[in-house]
Short mmCIF file of C-alpha atoms in Angstrom, two decimals:
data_model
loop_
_atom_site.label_atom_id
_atom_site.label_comp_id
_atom_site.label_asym_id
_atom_site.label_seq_id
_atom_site.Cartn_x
_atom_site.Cartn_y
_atom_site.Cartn_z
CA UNK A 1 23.75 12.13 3.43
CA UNK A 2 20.27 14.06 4.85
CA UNK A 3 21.76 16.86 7.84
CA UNK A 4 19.55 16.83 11.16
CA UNK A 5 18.06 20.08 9.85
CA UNK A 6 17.10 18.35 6.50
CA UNK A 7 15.34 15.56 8.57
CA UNK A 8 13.75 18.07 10.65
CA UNK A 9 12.24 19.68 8.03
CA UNK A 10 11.09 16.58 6.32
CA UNK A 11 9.05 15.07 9.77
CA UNK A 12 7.69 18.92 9.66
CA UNK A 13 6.41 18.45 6.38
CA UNK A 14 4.88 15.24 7.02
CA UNK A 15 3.24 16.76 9.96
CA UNK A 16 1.61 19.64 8.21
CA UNK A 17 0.78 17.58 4.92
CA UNK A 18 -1.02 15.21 7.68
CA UNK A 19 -2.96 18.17 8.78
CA UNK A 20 -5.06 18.67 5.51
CA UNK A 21 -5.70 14.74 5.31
CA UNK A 22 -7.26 15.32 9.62
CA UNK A 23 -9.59 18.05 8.44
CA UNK A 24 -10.69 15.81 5.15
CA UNK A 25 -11.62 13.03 7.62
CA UNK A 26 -13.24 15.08 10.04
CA UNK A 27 -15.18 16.37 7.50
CA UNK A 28 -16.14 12.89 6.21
CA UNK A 29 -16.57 11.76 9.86
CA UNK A 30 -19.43 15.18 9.93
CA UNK A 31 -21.26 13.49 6.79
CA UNK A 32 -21.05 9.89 7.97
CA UNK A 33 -22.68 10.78 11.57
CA UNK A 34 -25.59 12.75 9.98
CA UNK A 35 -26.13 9.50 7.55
CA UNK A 36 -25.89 7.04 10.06
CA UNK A 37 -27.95 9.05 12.47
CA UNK A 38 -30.75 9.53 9.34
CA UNK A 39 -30.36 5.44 8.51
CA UNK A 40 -30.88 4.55 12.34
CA UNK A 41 -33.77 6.78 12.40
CA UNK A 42 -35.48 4.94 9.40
CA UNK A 43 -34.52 1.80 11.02
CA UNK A 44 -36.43 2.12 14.21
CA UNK A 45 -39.21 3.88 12.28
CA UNK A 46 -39.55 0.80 10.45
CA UNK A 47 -39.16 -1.48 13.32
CA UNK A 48 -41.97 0.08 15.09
CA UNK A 49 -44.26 0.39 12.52
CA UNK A 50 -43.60 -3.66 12.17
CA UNK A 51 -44.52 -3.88 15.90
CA UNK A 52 -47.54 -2.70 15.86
CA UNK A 53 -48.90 -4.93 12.99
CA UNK A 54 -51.81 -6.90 14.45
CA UNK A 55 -52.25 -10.60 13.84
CA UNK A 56 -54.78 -9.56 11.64
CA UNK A 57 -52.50 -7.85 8.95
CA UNK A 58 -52.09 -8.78 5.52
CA UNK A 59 -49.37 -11.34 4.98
CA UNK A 60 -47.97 -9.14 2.12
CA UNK A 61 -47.39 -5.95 4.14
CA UNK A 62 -45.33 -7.77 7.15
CA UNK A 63 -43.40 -9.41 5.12
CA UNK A 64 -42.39 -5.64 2.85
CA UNK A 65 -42.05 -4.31 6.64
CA UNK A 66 -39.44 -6.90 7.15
CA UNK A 67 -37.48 -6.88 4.64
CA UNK A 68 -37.41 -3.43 4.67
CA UNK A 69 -36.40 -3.27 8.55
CA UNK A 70 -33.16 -5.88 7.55
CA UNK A 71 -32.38 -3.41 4.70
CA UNK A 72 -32.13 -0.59 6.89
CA UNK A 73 -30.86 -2.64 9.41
CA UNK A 74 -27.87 -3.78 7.10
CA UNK A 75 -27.40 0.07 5.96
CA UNK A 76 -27.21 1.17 8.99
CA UNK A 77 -24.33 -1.14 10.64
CA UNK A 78 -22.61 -0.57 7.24
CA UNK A 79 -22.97 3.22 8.64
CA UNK A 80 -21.57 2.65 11.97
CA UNK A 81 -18.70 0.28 10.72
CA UNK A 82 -18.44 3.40 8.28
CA UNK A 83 -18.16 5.87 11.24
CA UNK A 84 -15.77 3.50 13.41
CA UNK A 85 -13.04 3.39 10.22
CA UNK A 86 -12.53 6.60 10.03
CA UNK A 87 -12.52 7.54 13.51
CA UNK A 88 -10.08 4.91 13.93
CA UNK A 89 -8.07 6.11 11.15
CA UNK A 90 -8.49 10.06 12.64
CA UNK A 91 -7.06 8.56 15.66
CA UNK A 92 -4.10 6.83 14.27
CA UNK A 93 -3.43 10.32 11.96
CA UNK A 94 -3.11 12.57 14.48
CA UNK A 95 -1.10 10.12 16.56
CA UNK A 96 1.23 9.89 13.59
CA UNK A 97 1.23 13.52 13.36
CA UNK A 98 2.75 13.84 16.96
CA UNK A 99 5.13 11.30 16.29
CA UNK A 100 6.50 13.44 13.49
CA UNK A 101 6.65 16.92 15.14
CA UNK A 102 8.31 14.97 18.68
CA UNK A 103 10.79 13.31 16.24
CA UNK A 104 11.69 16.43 14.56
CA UNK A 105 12.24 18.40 17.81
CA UNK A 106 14.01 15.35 19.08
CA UNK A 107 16.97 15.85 15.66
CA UNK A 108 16.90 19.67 16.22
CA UNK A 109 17.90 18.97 19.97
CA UNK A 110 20.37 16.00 18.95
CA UNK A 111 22.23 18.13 16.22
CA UNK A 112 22.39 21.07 19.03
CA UNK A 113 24.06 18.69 21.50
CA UNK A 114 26.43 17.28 18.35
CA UNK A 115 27.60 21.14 17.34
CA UNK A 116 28.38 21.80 21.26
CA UNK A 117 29.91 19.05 21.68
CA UNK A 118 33.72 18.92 21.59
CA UNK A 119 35.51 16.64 18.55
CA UNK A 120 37.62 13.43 20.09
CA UNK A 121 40.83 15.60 20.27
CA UNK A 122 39.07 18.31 22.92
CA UNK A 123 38.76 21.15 20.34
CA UNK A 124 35.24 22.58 19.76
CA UNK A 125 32.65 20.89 16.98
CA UNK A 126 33.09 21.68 13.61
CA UNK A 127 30.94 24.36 11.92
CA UNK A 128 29.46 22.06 9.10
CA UNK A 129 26.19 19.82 10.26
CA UNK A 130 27.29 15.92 10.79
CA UNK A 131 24.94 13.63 9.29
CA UNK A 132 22.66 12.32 11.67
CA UNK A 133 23.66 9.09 13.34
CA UNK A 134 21.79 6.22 11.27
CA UNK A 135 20.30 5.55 15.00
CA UNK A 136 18.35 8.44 14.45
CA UNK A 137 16.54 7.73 11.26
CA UNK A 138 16.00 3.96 12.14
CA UNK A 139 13.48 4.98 15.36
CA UNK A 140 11.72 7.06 13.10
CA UNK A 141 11.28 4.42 10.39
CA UNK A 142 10.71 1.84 13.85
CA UNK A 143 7.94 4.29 15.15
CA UNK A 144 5.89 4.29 12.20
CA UNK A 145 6.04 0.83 12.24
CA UNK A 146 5.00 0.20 15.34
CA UNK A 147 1.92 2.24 14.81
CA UNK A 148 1.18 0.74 11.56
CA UNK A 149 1.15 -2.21 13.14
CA UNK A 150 -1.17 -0.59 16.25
CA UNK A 151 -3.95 -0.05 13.38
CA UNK A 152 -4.31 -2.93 12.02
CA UNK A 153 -4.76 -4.80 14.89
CA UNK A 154 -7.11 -2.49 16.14
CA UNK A 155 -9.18 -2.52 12.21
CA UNK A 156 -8.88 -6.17 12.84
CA UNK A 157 -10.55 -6.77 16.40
CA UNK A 158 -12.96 -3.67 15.57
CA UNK A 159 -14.71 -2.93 12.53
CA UNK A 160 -13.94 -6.38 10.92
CA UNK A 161 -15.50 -8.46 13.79
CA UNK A 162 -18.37 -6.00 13.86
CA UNK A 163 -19.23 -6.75 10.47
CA UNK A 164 -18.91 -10.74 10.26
CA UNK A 165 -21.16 -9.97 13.03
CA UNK A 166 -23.36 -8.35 10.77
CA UNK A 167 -23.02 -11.52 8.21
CA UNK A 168 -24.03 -13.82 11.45
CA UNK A 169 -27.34 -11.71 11.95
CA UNK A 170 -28.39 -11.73 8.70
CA UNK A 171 -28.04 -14.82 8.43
CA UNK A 172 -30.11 -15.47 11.33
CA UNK A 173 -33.00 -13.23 9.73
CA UNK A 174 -33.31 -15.26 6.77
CA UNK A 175 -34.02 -18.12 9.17
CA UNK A 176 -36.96 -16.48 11.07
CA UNK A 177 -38.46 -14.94 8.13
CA UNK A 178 -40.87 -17.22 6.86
CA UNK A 179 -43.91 -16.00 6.13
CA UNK A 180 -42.31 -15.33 2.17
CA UNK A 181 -39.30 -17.38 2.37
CA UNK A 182 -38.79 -16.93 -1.17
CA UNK A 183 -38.79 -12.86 -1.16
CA UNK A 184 -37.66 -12.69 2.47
CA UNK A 185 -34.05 -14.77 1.22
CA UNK A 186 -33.23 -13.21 -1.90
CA UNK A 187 -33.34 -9.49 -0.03
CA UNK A 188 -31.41 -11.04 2.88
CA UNK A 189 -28.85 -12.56 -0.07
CA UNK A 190 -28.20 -9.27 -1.20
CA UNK A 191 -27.45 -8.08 2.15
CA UNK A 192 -25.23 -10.35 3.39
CA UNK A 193 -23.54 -9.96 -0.63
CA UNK A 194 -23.24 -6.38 0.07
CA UNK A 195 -21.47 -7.01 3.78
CA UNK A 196 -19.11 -9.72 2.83
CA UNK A 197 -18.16 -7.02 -0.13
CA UNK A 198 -17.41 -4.59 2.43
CA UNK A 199 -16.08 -6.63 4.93
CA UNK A 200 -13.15 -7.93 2.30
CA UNK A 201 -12.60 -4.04 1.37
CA UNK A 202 -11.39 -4.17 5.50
CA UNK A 203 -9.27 -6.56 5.12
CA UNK A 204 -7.49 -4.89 2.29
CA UNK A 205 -7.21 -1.87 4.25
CA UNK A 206 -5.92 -3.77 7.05
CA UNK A 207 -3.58 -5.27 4.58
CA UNK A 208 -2.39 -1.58 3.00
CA UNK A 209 -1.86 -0.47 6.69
CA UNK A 210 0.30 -3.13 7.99
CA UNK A 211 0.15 -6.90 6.53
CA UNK A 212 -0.02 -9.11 9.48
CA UNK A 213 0.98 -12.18 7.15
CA UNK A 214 4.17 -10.50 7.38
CA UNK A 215 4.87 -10.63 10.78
CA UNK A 216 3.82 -14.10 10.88
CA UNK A 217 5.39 -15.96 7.66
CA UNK A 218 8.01 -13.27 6.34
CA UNK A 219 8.80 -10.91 3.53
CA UNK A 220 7.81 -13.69 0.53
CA UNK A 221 4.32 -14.64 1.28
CA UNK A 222 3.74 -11.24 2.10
CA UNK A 223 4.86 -9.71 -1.39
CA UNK A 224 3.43 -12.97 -2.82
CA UNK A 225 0.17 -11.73 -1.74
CA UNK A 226 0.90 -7.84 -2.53
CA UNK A 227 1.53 -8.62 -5.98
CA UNK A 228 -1.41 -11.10 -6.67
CA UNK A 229 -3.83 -8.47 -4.54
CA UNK A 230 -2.20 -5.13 -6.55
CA UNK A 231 -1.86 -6.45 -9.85
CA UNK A 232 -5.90 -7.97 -9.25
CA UNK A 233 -6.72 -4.22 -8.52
CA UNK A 234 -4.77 -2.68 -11.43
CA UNK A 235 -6.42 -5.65 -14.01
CA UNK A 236 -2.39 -6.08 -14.59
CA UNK A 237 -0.93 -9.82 -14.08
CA UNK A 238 2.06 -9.18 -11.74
CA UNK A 239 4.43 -12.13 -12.26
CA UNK A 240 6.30 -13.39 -8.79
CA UNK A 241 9.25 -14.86 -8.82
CA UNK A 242 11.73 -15.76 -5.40
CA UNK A 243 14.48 -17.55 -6.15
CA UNK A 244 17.40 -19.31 -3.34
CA UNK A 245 16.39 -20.61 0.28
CA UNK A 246 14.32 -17.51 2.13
CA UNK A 247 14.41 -16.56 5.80
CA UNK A 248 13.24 -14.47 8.09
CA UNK A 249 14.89 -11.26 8.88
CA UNK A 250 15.01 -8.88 11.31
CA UNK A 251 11.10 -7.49 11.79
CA UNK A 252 12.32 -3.84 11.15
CA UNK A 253 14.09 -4.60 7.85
CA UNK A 254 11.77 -7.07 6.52
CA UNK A 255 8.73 -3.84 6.91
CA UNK A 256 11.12 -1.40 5.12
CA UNK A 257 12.07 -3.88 2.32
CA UNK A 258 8.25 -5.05 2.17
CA UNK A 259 7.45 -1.22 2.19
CA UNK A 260 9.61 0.17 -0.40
CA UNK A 261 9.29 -2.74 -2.94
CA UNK A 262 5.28 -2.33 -2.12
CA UNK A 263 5.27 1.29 -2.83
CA UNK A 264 7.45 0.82 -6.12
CA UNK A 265 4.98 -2.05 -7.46
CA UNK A 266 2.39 0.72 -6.88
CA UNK A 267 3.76 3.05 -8.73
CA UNK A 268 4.64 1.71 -11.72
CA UNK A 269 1.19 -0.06 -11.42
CA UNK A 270 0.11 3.28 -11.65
CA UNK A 271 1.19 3.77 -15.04
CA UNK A 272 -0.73 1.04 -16.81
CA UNK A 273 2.09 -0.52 -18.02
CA UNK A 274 1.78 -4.11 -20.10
CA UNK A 275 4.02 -6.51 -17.89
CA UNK A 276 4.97 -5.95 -14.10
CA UNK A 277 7.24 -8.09 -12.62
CA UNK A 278 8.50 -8.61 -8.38
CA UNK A 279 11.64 -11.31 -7.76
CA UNK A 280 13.71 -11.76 -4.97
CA UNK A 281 17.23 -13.61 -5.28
CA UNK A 282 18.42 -14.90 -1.82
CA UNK A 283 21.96 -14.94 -2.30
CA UNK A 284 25.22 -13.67 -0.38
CA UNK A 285 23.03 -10.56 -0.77
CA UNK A 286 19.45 -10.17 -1.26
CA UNK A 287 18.12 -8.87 -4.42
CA UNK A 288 15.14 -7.21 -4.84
CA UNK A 289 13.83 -6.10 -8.45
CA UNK A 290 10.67 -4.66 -9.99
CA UNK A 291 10.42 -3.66 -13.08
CA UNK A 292 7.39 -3.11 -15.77
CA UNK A 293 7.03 -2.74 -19.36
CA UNK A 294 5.05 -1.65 -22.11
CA UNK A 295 4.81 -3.08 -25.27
CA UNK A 296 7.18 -1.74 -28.05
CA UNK A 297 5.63 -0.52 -31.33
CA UNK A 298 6.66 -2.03 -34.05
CA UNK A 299 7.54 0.30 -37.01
CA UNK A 300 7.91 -0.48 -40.70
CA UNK A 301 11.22 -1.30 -41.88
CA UNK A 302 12.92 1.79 -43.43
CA UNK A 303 12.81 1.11 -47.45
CA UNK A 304 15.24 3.28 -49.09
CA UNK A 305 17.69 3.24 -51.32
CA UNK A 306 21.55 2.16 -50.40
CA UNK A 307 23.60 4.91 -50.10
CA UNK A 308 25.80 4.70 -53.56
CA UNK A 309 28.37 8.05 -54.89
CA UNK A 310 26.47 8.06 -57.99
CA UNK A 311 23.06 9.08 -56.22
CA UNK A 312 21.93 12.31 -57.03
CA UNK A 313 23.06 15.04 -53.98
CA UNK A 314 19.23 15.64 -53.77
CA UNK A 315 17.68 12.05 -53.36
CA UNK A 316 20.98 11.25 -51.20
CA UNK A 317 20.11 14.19 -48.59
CA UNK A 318 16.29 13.12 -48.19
CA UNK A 319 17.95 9.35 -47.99
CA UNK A 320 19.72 10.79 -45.22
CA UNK A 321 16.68 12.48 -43.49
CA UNK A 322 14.42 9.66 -43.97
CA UNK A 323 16.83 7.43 -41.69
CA UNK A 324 17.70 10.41 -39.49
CA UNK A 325 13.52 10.35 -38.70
CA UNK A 326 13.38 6.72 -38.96
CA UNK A 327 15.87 6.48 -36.00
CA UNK A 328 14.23 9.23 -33.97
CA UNK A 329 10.90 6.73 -34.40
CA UNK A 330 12.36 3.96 -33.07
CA UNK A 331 13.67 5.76 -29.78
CA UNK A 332 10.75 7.08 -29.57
CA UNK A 333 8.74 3.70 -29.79
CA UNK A 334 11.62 2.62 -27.16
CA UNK A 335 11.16 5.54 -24.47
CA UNK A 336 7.58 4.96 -24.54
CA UNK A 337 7.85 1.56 -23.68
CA UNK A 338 10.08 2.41 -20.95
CA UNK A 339 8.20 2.87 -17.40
CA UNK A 340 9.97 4.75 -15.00
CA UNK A 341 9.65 5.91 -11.09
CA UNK A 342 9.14 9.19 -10.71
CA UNK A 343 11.64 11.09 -9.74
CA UNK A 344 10.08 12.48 -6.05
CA UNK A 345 9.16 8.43 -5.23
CA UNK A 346 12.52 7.50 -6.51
CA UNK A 347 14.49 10.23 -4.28
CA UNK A 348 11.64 9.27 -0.86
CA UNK A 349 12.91 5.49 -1.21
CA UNK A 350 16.76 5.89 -1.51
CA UNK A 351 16.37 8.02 1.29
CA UNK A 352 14.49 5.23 3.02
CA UNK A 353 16.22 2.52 1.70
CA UNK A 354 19.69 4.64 2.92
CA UNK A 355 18.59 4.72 6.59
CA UNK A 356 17.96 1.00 6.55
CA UNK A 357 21.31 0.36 5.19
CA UNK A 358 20.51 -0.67 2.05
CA UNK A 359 21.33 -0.02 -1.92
CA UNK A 360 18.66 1.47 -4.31
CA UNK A 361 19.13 1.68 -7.76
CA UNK A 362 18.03 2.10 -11.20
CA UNK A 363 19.38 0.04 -13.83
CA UNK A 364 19.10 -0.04 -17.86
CA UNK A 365 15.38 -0.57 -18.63
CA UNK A 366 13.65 1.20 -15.39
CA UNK A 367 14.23 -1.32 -12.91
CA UNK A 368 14.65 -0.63 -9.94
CA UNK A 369 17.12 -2.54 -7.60
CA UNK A 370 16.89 -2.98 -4.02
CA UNK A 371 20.36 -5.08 -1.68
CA UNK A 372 20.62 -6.08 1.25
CA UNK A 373 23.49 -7.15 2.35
CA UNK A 374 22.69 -10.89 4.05
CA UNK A 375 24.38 -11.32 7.48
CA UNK A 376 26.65 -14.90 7.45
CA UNK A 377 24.37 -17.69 8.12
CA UNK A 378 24.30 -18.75 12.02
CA UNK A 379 27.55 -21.65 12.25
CA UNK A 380 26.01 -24.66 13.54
CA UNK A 381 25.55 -25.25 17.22
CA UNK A 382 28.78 -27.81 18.60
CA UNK A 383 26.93 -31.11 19.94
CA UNK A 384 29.57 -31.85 21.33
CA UNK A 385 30.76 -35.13 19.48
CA UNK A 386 33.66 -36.05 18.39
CA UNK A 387 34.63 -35.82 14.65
CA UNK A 388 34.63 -38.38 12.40
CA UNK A 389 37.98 -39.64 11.28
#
């Protein structure tokens, strides 16, 4: 069980590893300002250069002027939407980073108040660190939640209606332009391509932040959608499979099962296996698996002769070698088709999956295992009737 001091100096970790990720973005906010600012520029250029175009200008360089201005125009709200993500995302890391330095202040001052305090008999607290009440760990797991949650909304009503927006507009210019419809389209095709593109990579980083699908039809559809979206990504076919009548949990539990089957299916993702698969059995207790495979090589069948007393001692000891190495071959062909968590992932989610109450384990084959012990089903309410005889 983690001490108070162990948790501590966990949310302390996370605070400082959050530091080097705030100067990254602040540096990527720096170069994002100085190209939007450079794209805007260029935009109005353009735009004022098309303004003062007399009637009498050639056909041909109005229409170059134009397309060129919705070019710019395009690169430049792709700039700003740019510029509005990561502020939004600087915003939401160094409110996270607070969260984990008050939290970690907050177990130093709870295990100081459990040492003082006196045991249930009167006599002073024991010398050796309680674990911290599960209480403890659950608001932590609860706040990050709740801020997860805070960013995707936010991505959602911000940058993502800014850019369908964008998609409206364009549209709109392909309409007025008409003096070359034909050019004047297929520039404003690309551009509204090129948004839409951009406008579904928001979506999937509203989606990595905190999937709203789940707070609105459960944990299935939501790792339904995880495991189509992931496996897409990877170019690995991530097979789905819930078995049993689902139902909604409690919001908390359904983000950290959603979260730590999520991150697993990343991972082993991550190491290109051949075959991925996510089920769920609904049952007295609810099963969670993933597991992933590789392909096992196939070795040649050992040919050597049968082990008989009248072999000679020398062809009987390289017999014996030869299936010695032939066996060492095939565990080897079996270990690499084994795909495994690491070991630092691994040790992050029991600890996880331990604060939530749940079990985490590996079994035979690299899969990893995730229960949750279902509450009984709600008895049905009386209607007052009388029973049947």
């Amino acid at each position: 069980m983690t001490t108070p001091s162990e948790l501590a100096d966990q949310l302390a970790a996370e605070a400082a590893g959050l530091e080097r990720e705030i100067a990254e973005i602040d540096l990527l906010v720096g170069q994002a300002t100085t190209e939007a600012t450079r794209h805007q520029g260029r935009r109005q250029a353009a735009a004022d250069k098309l303004a003062g175009l007399g009637d009498g200008a050639p056909p041909k360089d109005v229409v170059d002027l134009a397309n060129q201005l919705v070019t710019l125009t395009g690169r430049a709200a792709l700039m700003d939407a740019q510029l509005e993500i990561l502020e939004a995302k600087r915003r939401s890391t160094v409110r996270l980073q607070e969260i984990f330095r008050r939290d970690a202040e907050r177990v130093l001052t709870l295990e100081a108040g459990l040492e003082a305090s006196p045991t249930a008999d009167g006599s002073p607290g024991s010398d050796e660190p309680d674990a911290p009440p599960p209480t403890v760990s659950r608001l932590v797991l609860a706040a990050q939640e709740n801020l997860r949650r805070e960013i995707a909304r936010a991505m959602h009503d911000g940058p993502a209606q800014s850019l369908t927006n964008i998609v409206l507009q364009a549209e709109i210019v392909e309409r007025l332009v008409k003096r070359d419809p034909e050019l004047a389209a297929g520039e404003v095709r690309n551009l509204v391509a090129m948004v839409q593109q951009t406008l579904e990579a928001t979506k999937t980083f509203i989606f990595d932040v905190r999937p709203m699908v789940l707070d609105d039809l459960g944990l299935v559809p939501t790792l339904r959608r995880a495991a189509r979206d992931r496996g897409k990504r990877a170019g690995i076919a991530v097979e789905f499979e819930s078995m049993g009548g689902d139902r909604r949990l409690d919001p908390e539990m359904e983000s950290g099962l959603f979260r730590i089957a999520d991150d697993a299916l990343t991972a082993y993702l991550a190491e290109q296996p051949d075959r991925v698969s996510l089920g769920l059995d609904w049952g007295e207790a609810l099963a969670i698996t993933v597991h992933a495979e590789r392909s096992e090589v196939t070795l040649p069948s050992l040919e050597v002769p049968e082990d008989r007393e009248d072999l000679p001692p020398a062809l009987a000891e390289m017999v014996a070698e030869r299936r010695v190495q032939h066996g060492a071959a095939v565990a080897a062909a079996r270990e690499a088709a084994l795909v495994t968590l690491p070991a630092r992932l691994l040790a992050e989610l029991g600890q996880r999956a331990e604060a939530l109450g749940l079990r985490l384990e590996m079994l035979e084959g690299g899969v990893m295992k995730l229960t949750l012990d279902m509450p009984a089903a709600p008895a049905a309410a009386d209607t007052g009737s009388e029973p049947a005889d």
